[in-house]
Coordinates of N, CA and C and ligand atoms in Angstrom, one line a residue:
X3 N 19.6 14.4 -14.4 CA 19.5 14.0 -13.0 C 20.9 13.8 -12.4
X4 N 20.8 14.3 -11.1 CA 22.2 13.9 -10.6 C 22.7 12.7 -10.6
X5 N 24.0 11.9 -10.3 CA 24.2 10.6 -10.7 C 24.1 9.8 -9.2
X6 N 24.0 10.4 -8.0 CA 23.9 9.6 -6.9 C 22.1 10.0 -6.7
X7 N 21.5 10.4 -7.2 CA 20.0 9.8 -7.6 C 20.2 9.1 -8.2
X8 N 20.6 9.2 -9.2 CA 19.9 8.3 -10.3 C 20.5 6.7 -10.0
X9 N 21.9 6.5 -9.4 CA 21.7 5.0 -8.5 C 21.0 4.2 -7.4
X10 N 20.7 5.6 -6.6 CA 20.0 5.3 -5.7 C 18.8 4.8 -6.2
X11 N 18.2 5.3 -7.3 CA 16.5 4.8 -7.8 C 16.5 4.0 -8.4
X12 N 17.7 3.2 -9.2 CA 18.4 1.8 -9.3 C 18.0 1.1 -8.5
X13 N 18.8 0.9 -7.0 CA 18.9 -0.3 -6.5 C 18.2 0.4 -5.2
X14 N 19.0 -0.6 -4.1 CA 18.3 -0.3 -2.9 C 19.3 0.1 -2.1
X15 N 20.1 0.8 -2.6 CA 21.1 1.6 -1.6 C 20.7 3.0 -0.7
X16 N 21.5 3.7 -0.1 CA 20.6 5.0 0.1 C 21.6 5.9 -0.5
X17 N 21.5 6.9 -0.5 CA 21.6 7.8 -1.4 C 23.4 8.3 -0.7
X18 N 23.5 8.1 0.6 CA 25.0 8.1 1.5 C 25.4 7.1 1.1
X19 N 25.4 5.9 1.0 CA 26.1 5.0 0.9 C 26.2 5.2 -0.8
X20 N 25.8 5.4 -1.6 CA 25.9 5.6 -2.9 C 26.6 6.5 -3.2
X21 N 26.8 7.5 -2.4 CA 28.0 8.5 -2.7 C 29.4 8.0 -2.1
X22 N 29.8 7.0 -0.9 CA 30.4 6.2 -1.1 C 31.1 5.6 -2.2
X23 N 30.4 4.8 -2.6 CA 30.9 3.9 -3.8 C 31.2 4.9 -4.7
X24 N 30.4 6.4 -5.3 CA 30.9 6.9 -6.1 C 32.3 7.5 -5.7
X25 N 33.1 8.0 -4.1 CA 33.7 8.0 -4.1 C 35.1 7.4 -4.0
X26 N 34.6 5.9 -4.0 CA 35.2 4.8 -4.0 C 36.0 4.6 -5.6
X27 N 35.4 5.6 -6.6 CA 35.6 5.4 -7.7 C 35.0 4.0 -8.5
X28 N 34.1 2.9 -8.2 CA 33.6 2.3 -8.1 C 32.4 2.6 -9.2
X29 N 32.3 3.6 -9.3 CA 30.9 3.9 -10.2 C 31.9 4.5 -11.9
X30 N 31.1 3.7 -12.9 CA 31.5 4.5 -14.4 C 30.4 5.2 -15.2
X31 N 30.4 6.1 -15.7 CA 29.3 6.6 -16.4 C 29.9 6.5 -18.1
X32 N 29.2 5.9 -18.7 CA 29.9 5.7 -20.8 C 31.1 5.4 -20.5
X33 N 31.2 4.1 -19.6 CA 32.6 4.2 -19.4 C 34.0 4.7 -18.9
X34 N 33.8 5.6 -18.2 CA 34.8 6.3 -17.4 C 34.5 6.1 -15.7
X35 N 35.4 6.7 -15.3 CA 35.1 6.5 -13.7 C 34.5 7.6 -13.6
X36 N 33.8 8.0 -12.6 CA 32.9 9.3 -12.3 C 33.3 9.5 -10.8
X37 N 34.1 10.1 -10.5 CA 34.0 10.8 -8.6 C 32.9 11.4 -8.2
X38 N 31.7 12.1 -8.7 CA 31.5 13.2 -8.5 C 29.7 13.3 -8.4
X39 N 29.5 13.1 -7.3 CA 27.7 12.8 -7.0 C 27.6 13.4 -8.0
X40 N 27.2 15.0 -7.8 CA 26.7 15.5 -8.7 C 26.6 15.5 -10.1
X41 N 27.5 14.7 -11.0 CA 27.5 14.8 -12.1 C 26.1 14.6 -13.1
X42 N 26.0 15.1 -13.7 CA 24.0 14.9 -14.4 C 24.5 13.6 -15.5
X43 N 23.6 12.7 -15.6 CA 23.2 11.6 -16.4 C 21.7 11.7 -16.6
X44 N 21.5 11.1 -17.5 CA 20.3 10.7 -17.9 C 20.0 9.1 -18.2
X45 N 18.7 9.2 -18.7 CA 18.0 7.6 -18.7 C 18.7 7.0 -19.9
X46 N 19.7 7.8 -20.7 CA 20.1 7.2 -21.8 C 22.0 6.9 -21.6
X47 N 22.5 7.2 -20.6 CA 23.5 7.3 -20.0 C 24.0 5.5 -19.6
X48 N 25.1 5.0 -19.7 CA 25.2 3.6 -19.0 C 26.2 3.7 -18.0
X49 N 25.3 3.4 -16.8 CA 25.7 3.5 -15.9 C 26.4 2.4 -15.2
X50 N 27.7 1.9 -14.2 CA 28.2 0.8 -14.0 C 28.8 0.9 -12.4
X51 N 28.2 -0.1 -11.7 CA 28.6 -0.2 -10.5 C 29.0 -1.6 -10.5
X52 N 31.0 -1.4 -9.9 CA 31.2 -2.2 -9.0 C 31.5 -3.5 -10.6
X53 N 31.3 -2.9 -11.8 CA 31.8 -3.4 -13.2 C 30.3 -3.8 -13.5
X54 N 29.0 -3.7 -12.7 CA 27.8 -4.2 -13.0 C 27.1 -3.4 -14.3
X55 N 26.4 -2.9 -15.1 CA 25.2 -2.3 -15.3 C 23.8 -2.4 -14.9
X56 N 23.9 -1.0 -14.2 CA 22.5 -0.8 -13.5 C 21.4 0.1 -14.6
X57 N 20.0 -0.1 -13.9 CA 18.9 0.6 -15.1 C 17.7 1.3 -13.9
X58 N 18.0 2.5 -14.8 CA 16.9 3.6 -13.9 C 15.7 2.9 -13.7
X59 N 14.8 3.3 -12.5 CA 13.3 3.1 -12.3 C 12.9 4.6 -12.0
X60 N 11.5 4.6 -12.2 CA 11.2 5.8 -12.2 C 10.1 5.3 -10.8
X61 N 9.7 4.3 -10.9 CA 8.8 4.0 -9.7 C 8.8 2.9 -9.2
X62 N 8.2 2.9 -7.7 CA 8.8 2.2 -6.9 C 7.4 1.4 -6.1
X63 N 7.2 0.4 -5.6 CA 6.6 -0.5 -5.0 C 6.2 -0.7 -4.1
X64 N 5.4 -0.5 -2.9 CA 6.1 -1.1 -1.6 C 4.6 -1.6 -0.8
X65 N 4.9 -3.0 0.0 CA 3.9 -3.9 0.7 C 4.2 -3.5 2.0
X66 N 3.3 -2.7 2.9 CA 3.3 -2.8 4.6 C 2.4 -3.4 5.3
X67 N 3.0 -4.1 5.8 CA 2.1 -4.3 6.9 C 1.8 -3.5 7.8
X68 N 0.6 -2.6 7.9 CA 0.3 -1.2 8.7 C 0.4 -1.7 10.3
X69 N 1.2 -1.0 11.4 CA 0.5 -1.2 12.5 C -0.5 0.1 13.1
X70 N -1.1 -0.4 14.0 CA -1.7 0.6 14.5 C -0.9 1.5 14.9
X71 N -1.9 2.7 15.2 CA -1.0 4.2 15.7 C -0.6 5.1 15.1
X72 N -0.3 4.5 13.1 CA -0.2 5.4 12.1 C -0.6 5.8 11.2
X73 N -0.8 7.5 11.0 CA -1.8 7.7 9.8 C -1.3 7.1 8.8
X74 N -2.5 6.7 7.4 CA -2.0 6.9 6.2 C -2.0 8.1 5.8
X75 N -0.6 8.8 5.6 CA -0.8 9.8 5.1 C 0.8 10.2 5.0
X76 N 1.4 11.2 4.2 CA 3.1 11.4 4.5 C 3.2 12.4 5.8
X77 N 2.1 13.2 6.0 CA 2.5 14.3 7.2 C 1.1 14.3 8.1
X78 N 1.5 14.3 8.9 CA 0.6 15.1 10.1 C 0.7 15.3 11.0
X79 N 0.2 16.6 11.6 CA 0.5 17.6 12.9 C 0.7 16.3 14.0
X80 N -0.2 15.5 14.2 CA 0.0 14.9 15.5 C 0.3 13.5 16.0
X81 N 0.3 12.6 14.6 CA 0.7 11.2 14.7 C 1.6 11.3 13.5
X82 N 2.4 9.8 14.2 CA 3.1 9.3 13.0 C 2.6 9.2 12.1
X83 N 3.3 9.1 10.5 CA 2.5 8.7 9.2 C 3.2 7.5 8.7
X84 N 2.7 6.7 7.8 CA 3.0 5.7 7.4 C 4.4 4.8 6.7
X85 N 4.9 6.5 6.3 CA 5.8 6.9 5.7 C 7.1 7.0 6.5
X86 N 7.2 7.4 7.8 CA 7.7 7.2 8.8 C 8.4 5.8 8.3
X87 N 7.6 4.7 8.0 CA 8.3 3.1 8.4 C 9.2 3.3 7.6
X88 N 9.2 3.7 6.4 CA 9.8 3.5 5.0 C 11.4 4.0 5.0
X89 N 11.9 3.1 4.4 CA 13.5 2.7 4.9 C 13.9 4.1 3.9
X90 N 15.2 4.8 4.9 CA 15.8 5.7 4.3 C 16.2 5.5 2.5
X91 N 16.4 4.3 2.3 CA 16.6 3.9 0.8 C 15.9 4.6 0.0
X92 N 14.5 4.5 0.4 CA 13.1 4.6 -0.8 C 13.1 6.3 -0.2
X93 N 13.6 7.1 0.2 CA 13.5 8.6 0.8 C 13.0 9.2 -0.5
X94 N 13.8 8.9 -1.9 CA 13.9 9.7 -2.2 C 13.1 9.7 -3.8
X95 N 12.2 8.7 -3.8 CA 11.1 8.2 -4.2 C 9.8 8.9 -3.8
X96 N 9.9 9.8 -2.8 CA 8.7 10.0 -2.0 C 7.2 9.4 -2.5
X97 N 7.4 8.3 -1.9 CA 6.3 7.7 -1.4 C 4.9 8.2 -1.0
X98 N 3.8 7.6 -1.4 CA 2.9 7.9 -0.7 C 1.9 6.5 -0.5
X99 N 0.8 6.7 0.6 CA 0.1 5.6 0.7 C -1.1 4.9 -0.1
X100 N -1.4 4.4 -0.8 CA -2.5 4.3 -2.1 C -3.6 3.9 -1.2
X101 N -4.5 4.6 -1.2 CA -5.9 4.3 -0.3 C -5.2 4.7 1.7
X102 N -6.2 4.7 2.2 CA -6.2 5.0 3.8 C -6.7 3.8 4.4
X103 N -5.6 3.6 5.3 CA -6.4 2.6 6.2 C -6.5 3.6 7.8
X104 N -7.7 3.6 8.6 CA -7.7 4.2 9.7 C -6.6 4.0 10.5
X105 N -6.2 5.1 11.3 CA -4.7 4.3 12.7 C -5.0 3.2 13.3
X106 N -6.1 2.7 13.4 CA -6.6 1.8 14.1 C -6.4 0.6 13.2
X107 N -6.3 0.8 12.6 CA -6.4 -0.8 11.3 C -4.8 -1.2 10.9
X108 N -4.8 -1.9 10.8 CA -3.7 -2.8 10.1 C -3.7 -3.4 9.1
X109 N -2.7 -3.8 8.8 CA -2.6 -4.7 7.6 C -2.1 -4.3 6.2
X110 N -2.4 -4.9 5.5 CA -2.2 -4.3 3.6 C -2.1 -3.1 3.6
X111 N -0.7 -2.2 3.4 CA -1.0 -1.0 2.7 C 0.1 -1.2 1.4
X112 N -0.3 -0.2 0.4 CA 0.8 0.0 -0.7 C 0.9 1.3 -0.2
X113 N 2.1 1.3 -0.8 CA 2.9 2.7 -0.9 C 3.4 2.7 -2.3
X114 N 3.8 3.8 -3.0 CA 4.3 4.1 -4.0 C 4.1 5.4 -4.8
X115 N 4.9 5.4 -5.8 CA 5.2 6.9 -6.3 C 4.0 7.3 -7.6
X116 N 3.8 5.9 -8.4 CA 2.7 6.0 -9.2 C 1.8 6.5 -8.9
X117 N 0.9 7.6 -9.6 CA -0.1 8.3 -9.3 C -1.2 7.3 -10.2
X118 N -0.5 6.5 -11.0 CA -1.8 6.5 -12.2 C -2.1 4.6 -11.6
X119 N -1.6 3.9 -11.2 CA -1.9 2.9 -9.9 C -2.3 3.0 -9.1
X120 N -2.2 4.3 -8.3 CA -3.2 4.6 -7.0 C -4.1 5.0 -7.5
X121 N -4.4 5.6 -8.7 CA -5.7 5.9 -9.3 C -6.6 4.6 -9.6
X122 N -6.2 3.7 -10.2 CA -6.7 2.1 -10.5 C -7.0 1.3 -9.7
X123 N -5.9 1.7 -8.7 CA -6.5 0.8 -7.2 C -7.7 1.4 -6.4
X124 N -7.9 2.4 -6.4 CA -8.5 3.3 -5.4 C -9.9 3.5 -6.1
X125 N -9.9 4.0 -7.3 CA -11.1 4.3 -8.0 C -12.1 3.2 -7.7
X126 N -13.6 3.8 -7.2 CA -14.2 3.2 -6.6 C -15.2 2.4 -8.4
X127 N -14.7 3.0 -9.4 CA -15.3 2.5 -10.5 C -14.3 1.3 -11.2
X128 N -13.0 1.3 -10.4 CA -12.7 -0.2 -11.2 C -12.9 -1.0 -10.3
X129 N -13.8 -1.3 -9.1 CA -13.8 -2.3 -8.4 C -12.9 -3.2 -8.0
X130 N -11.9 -2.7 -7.5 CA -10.9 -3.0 -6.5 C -11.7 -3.5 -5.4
X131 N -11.8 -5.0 -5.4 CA -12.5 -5.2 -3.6 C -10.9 -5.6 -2.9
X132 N -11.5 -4.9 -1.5 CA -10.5 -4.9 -0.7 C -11.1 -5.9 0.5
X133 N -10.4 -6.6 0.9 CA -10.8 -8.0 1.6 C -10.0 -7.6 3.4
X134 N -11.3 -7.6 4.0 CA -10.4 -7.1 5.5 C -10.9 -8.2 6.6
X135 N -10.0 -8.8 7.3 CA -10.9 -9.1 8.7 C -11.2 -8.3 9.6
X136 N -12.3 -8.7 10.5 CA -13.1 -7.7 10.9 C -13.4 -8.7 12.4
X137 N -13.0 -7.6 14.0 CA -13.6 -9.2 15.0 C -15.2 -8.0 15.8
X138 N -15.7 -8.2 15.6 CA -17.0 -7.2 16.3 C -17.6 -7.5 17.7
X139 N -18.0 -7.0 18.5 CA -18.3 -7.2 19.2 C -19.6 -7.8 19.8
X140 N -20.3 -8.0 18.9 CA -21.5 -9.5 18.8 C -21.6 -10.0 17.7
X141 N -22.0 -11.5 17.9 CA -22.3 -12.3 16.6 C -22.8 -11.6 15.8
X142 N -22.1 -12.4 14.5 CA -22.9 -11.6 13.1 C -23.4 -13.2 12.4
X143 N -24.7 -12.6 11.9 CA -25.3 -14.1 11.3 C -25.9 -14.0 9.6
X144 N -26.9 -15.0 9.0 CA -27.3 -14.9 7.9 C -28.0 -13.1 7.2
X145 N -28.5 -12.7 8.3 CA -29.1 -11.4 7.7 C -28.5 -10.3 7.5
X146 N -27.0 -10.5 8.4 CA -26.5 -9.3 8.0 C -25.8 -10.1 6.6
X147 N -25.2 -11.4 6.6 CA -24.7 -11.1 5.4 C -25.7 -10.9 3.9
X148 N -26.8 -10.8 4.0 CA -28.2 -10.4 3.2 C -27.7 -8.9 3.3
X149 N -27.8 -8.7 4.6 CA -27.6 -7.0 4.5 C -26.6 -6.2 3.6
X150 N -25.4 -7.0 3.8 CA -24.1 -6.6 3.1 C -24.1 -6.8 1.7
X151 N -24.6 -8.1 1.0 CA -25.4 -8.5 -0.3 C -25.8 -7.4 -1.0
X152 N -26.5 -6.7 -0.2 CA -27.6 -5.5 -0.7 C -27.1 -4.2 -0.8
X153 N -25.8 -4.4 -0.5 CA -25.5 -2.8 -0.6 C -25.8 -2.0 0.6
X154 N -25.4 -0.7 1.6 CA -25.7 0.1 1.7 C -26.1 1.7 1.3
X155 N -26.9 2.3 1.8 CA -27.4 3.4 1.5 C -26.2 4.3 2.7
X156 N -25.5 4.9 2.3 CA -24.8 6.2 3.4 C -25.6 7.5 2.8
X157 N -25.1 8.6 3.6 CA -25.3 10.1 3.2 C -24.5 10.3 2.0
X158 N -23.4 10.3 2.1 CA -22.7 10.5 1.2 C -22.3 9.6 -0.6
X159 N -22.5 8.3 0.0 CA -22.3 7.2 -0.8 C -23.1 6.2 -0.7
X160 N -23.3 5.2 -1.9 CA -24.0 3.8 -1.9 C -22.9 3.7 -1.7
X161 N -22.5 2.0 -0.8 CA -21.9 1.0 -0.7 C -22.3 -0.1 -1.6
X162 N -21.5 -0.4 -2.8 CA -22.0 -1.3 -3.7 C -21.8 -2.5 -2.8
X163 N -22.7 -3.7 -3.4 CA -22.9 -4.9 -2.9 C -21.4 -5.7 -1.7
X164 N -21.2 -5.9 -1.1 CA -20.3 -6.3 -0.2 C -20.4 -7.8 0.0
X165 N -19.2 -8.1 0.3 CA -19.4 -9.9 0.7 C -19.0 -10.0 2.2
X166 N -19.9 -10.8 3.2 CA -19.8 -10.9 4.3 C -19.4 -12.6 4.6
X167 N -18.2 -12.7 5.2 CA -18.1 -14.3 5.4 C -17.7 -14.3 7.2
X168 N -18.6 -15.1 7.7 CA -18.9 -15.4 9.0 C -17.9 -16.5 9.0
X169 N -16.4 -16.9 10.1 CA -15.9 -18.0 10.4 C -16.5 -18.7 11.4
X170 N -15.8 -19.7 12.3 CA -16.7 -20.6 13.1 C -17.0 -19.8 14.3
X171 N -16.0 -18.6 14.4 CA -16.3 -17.4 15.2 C -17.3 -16.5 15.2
X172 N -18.3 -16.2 15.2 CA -19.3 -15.4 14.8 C -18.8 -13.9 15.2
X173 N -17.7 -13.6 16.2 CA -17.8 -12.5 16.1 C -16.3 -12.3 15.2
X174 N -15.8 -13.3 14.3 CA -14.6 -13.1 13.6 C -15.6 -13.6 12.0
X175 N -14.9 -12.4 11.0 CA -15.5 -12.2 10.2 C -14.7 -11.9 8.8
X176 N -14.9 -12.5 7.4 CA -14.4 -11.7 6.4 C -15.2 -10.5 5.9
X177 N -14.4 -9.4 5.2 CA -15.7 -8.4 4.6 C -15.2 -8.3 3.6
X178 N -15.4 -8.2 2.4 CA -15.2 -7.4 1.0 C -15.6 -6.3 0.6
X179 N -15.2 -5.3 0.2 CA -15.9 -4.1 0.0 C -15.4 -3.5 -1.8
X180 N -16.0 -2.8 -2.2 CA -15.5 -2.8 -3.5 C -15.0 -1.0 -3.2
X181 N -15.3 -0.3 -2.2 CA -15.0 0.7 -2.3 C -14.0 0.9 -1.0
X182 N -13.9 2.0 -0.8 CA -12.9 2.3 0.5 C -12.8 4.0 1.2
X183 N -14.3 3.9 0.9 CA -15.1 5.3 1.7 C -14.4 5.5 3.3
X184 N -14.6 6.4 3.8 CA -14.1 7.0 5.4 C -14.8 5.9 6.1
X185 N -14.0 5.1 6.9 CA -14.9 4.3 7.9 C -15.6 3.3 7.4
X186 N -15.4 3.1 6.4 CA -16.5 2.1 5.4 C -17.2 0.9 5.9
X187 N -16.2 0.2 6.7 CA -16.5 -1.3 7.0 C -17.1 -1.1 8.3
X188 N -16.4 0.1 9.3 CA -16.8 -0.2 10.7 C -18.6 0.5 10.4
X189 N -18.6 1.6 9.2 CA -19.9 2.0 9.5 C -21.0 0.6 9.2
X190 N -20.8 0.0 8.0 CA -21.5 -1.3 7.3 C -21.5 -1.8 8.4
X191 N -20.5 -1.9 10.1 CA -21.1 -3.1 10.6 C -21.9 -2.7 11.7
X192 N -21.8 -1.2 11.6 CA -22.7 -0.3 12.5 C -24.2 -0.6 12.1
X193 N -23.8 -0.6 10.6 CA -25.6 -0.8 10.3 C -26.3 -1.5 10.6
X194 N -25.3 -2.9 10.9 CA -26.1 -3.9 11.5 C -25.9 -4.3 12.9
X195 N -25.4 -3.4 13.6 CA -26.2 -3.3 15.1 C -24.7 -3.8 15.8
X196 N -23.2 -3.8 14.6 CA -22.0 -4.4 15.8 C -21.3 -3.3 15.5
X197 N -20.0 -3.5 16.5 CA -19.2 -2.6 16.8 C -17.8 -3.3 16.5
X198 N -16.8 -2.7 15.3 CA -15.6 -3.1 14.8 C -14.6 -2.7 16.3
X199 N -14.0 -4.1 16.9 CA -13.1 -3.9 17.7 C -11.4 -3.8 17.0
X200 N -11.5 -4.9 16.2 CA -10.3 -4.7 15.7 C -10.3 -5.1 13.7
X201 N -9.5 -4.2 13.2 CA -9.7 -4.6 12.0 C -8.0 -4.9 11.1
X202 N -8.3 -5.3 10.1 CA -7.0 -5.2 9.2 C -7.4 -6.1 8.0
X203 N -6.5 -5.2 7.2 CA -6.8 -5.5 5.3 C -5.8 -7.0 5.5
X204 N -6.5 -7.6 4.5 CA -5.8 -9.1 4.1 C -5.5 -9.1 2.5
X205 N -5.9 -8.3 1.6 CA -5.6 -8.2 0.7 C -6.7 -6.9 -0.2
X206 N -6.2 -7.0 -1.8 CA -6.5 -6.0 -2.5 C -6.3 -6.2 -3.4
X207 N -7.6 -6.7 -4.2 CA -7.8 -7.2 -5.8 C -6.8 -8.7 -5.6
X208 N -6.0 -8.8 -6.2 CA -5.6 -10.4 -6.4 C -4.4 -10.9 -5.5
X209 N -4.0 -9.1 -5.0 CA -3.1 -9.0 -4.2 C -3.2 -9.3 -2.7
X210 N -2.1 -10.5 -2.1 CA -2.7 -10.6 -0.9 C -1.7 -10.3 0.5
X211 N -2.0 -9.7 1.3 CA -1.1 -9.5 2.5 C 0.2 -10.4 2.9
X212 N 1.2 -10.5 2.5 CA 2.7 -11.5 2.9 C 2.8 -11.7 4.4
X213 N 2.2 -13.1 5.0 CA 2.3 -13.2 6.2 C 3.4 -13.2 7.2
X214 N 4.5 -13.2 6.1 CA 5.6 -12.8 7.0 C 6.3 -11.7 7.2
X215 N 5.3 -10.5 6.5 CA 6.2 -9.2 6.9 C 5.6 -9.1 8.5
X216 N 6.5 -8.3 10.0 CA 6.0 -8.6 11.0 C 5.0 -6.8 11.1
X217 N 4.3 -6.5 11.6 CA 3.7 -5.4 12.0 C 4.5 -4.0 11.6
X218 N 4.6 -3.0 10.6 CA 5.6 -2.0 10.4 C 6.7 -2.3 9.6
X219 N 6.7 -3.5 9.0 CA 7.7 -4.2 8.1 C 6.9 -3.6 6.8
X220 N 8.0 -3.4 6.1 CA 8.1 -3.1 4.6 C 9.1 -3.6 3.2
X221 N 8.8 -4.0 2.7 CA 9.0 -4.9 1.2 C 8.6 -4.0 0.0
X222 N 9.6 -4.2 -1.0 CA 9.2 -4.3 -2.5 C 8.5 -5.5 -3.0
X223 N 7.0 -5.3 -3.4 CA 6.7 -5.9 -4.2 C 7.2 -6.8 -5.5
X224 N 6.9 -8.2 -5.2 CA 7.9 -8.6 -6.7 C 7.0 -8.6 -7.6
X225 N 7.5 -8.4 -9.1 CA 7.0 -8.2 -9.8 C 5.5 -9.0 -10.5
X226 N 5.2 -10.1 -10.0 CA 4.3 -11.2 -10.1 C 3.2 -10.2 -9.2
X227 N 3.9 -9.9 -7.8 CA 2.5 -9.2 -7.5 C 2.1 -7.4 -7.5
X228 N 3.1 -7.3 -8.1 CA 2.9 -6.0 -8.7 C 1.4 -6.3 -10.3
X229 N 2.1 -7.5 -10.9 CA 0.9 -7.9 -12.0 C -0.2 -8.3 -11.3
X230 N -0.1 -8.4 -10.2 CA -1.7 -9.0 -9.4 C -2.8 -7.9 -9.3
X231 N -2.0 -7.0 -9.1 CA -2.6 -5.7 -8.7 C -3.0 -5.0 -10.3
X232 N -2.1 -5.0 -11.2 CA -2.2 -4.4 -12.4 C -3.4 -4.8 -13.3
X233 N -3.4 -6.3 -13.5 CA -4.1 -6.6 -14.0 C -5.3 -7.5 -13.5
X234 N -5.6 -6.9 -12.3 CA -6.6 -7.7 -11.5 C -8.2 -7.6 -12.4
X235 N -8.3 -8.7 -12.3 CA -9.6 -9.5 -13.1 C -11.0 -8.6 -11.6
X236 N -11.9 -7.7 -12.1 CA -12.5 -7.8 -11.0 C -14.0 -7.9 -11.8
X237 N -13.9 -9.0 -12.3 CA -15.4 -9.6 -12.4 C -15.8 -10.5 -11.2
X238 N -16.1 -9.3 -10.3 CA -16.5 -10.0 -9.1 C -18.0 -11.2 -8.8
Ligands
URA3 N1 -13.0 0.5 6.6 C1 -12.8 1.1 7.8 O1 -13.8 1.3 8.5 N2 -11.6 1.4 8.2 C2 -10.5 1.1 7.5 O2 -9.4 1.4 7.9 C3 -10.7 0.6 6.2 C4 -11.9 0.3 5.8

């Protein structure tokens, strides 16, 4: 791998500014100075910035808080995608979004390069519940959360059992869902006769939304909740 990748996927520099420093002479590979982006290193190579030792990652993390307006997705013909927010740094990581939240929805998204994490998260057989508020357009009461209890029937899919929690707002609501089908929550609250005005994820499995990222803000995961997500307990 070239050596201005391979610091860039180190730290959180971008990949310009990293060839900087390398040509700052600032960078040593086995001990020598290295001028020369291109030079190939590998994962077995010691690398030293600035007299530090740095250590490859192969993958990368990331907590957004989604705003509206953008697909989850890396490309699309006609809206922004998600990927958009993501800081030149992580470019070259290529990122993607683990699950979809609609443009309309906000909140909780991960991003990241792991395919075999967004498999764990997403698989509707490890029961990952995903925890969203929901504000609808008429009260919701005891029968729909019976309803949600019970599962839905779709065309395409059961909805396994769901948790419905009513606040002092009847039309402000928690929902749990264990899966994360097209539309999932706004159809569940179709079934019971309301209409999802505004929605956004709050969390996912143990993992929960950082109230201080602002709308379009993006973060690396620290490692505690990267384990939240890994080893999430879902004996729901
Ligand atoms: N359910 C929905 O209806 N929309 C989302 O974005 C996520 C879950």
């Amino acid at each position: 791998m070239r050596l201005d990748k391979y610091i860039a996927a180190c730290g959180s520099e971008s990949r310009k500014d990293v060839k900087k420093l390398i040509k700052q002479g600032l960078v040593t590979v086995d001990g020598s100075v290295c001028k020369k982006a291109e030079a190939q290193v590998n994962e077995e190579s010691v690398v030293c910035v600035s007299g530090k030792e740095i250590h490859y990652r192969k993958f990368v993390y990331l907590m957004m808080n989604k705003p509206s307006g953008y697909v989850s997705a890396v490309y699309d013909k006609k809206y922004p995608v998600v990927t958009d927010l993501v800081g030149e740094e992580y470019a070259h990581f290529e990122v993607f979004p683990v699950g979809r939240l609609d443009i309309d929805t906000e909140g909780l998204l991960i991003l990241t390069n792991d395919g075999q994490l967004a498999h764990e998260v997403t698989s509707p057989k490890k029961n990952v519940y995903k925890r969203y508020f929901a504000r609808v357009d008429r009260p919701m009461d005891e029968n729909d959360v019976k309803a949600f209890k019970q599962g839905m029937e779709f065309k395409e899919f059961t909805a396994k059992p769901a948790l419905l929690e009513i606040t002092e707002n009847p039309c402000e609501v928690y929902i749990e869902i264990a899966e994360g089908k097209f539309h999932q929550v706004k159809r569940m609250c179709e079934r019971t006769g309301k209409n999802v005005i505004y929605l956004k994820r709050v969390s996912i499995g143990g993992l929960k939304l950082d109230d201080s990222l602002d709308l379009g803000e993006v973060r690396e995961l620290s490692a505690e909740e990267l384990g939240l997500l890994q080893k999430y307990d879902n004996s729901h």
